[in-house]
mmCIF file of C-alpha atoms and ligand atoms in Angstrom:
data_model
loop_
_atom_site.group_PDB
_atom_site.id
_atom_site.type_symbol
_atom_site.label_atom_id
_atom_site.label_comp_id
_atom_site.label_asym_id
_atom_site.label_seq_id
_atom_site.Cartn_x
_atom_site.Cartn_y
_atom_site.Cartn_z
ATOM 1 C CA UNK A 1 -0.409 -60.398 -29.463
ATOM 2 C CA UNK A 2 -1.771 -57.077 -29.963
ATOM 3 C CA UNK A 3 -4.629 -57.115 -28.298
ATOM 4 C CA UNK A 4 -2.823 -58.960 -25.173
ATOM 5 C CA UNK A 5 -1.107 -55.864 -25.485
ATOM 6 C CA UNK A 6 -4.015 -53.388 -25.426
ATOM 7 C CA UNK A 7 -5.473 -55.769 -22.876
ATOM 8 C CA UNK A 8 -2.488 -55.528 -20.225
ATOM 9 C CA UNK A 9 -2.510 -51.656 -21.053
ATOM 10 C CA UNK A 10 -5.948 -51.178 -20.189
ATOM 11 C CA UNK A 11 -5.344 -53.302 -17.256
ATOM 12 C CA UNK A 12 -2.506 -50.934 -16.076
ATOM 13 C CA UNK A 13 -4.670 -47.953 -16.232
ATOM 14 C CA UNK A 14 -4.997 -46.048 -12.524
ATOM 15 C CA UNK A 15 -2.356 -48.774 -11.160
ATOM 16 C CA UNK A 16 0.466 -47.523 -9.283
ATOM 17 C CA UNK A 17 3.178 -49.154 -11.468
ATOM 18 C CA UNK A 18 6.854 -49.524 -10.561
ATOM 19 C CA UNK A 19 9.056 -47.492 -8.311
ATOM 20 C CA UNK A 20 12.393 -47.510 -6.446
ATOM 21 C CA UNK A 21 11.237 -48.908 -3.351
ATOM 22 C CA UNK A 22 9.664 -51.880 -5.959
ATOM 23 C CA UNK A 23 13.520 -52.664 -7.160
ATOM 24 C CA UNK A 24 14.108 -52.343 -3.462
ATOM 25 C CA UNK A 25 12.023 -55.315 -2.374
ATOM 26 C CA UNK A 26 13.117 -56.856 -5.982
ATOM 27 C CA UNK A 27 16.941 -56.748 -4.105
ATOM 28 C CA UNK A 28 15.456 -57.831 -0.473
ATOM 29 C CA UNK A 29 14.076 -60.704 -2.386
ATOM 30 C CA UNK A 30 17.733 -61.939 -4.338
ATOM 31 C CA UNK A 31 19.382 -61.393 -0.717
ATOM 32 C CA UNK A 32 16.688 -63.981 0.790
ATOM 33 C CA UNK A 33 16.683 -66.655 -1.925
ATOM 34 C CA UNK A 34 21.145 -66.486 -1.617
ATOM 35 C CA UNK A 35 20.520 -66.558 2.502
ATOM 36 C CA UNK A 36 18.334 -69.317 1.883
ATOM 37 C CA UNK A 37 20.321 -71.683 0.190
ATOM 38 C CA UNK A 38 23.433 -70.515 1.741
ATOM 39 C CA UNK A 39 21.562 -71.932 4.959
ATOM 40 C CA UNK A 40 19.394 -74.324 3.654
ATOM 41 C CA UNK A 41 16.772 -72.554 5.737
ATOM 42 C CA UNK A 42 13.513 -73.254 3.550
ATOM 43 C CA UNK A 43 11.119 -70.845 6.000
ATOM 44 C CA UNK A 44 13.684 -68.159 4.430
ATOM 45 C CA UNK A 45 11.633 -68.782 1.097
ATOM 46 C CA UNK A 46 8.544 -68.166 1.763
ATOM 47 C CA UNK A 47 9.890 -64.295 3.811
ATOM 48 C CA UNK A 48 11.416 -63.953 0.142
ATOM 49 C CA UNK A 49 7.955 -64.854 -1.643
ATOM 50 C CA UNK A 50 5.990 -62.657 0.629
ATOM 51 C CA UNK A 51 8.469 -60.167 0.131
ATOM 52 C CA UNK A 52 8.150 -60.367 -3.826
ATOM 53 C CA UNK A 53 4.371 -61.143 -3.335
ATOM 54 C CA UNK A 54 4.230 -57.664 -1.844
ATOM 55 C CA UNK A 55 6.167 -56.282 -4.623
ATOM 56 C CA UNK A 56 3.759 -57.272 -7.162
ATOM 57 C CA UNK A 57 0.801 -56.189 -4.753
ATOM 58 C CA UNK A 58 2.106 -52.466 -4.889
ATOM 59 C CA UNK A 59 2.356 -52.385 -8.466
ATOM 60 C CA UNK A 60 -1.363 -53.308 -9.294
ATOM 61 C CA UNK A 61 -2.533 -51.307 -6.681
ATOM 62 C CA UNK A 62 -5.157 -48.616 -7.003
ATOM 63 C CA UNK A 63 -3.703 -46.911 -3.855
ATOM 64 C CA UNK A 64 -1.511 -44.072 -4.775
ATOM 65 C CA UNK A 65 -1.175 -42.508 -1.673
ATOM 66 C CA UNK A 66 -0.340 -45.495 0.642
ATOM 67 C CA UNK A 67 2.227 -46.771 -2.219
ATOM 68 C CA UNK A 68 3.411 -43.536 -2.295
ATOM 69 C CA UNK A 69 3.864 -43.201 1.565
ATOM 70 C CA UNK A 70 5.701 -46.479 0.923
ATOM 71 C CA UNK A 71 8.044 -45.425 -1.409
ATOM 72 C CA UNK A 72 9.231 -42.118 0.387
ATOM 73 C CA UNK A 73 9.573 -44.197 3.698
ATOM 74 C CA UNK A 74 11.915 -46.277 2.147
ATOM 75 C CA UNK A 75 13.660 -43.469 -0.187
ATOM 76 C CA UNK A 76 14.570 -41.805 3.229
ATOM 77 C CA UNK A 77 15.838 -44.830 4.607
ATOM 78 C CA UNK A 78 17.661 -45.853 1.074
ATOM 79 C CA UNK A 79 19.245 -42.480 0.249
ATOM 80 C CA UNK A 80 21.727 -41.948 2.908
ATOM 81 C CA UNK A 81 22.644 -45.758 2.614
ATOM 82 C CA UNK A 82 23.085 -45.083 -1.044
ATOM 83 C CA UNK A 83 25.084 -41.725 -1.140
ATOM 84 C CA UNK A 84 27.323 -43.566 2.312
ATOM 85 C CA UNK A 85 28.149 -45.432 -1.163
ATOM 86 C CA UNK A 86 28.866 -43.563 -3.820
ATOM 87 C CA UNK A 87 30.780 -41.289 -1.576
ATOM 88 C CA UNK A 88 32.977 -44.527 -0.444
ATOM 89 C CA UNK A 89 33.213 -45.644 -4.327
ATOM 90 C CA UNK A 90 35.014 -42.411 -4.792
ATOM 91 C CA UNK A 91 37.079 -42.245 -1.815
ATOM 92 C CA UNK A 92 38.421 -46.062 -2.715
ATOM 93 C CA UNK A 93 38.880 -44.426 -6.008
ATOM 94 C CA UNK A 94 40.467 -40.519 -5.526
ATOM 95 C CA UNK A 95 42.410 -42.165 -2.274
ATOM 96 C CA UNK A 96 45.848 -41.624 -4.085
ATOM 97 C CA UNK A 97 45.377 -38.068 -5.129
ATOM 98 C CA UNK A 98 42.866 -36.663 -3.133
ATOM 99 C CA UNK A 99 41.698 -36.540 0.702
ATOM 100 C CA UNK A 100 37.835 -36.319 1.908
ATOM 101 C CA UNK A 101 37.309 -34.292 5.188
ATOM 102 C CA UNK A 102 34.036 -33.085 7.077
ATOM 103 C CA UNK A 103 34.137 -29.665 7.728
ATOM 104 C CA UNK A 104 33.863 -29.496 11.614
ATOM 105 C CA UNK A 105 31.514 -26.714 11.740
ATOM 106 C CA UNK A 106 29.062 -27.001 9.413
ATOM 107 C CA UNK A 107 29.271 -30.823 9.042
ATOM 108 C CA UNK A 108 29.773 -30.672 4.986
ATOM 109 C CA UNK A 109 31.872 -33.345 3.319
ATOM 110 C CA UNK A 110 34.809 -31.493 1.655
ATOM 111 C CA UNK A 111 37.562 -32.686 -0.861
ATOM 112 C CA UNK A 112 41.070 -31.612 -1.246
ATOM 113 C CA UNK A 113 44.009 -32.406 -2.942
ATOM 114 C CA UNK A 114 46.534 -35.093 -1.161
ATOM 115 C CA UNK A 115 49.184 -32.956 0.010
ATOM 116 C CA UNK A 116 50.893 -33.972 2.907
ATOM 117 C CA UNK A 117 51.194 -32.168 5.959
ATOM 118 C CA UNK A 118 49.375 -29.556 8.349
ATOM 119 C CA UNK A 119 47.175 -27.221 6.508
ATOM 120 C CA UNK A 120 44.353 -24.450 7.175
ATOM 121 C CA UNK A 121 41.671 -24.492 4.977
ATOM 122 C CA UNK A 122 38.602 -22.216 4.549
ATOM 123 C CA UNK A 123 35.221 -24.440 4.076
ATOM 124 C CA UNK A 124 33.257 -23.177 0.715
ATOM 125 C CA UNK A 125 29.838 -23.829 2.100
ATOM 126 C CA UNK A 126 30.365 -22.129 5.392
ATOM 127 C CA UNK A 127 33.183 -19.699 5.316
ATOM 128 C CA UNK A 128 34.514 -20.748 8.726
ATOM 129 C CA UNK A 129 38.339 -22.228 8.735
ATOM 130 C CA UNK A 130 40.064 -25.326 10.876
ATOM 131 C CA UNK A 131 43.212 -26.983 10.581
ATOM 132 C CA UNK A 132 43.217 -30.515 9.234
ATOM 133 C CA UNK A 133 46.221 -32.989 8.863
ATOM 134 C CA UNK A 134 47.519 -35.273 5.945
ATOM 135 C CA UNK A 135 49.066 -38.397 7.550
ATOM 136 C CA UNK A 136 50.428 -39.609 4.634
HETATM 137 ZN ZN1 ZN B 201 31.752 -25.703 6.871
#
């Protein structure tokens, strides 16, 4: 067992190894195979084995820079998805004792306390102040 070990390790050496975009296609892959049998669509199989087929590819790859091209690629198509997110989690969260608003000059999301009614508020990242509105 050992030496399997040493064996794989040696095997790893100047491979590109795992990164976000590989749990990415890892994802794209789980989304496929439910598709698939949630339509009974076989061809949908084989996308989600050339998918994780591709996966695997990028991790034994001597390539650096192409993987690495990859990976920011998808980072900058991931990240905003991601934060969209997180920033919803929190609003679904904070919605009964906090508001969200987006600063309408600079563009920055901004969080205040739920108070109802009219208010003028001064944006911390900017400086510049507008008038926003608490429904309820
Ligand atoms: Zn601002």
């Amino acid at each position: 067992m050992e030496k399997f070990k040493q064996k794989m390790m040696h095997f790893m050496v100047g491979r590109y190894g795992i990164d976000k975009l590989y749990y990415g296609l890892l994802g794209v892959y789980l989304v496929l195979i439910l598709v698939a049998s949630a339509m009974g669509a076989a061809w949908i199989n084989f996308l989600a084995l050339a998918v994780v087929i591709f996966g695997f590819y990028r991790v034994f790859s001597r390539n650096y820079a192409k993987r690495r091209a990859e990976n920011d690629a998808f980072l900058r198509l991931w990240n905003p998805i991601w934060s969209w997110c997180k920033l919803t989690k929190n609003r679904v969260r904070d919605c009964r004792t906090k508001v969200y608003h987006t600063c309408p000059h600079c563009g920055v999301n901004l969080r205040f306390p739920r108070k109802k009614g009219k208010h003028n508020v001064d944006c911390p990242r900017c400086g510049k102040s507008f008038e926003m509105k608490v429904w309820f």
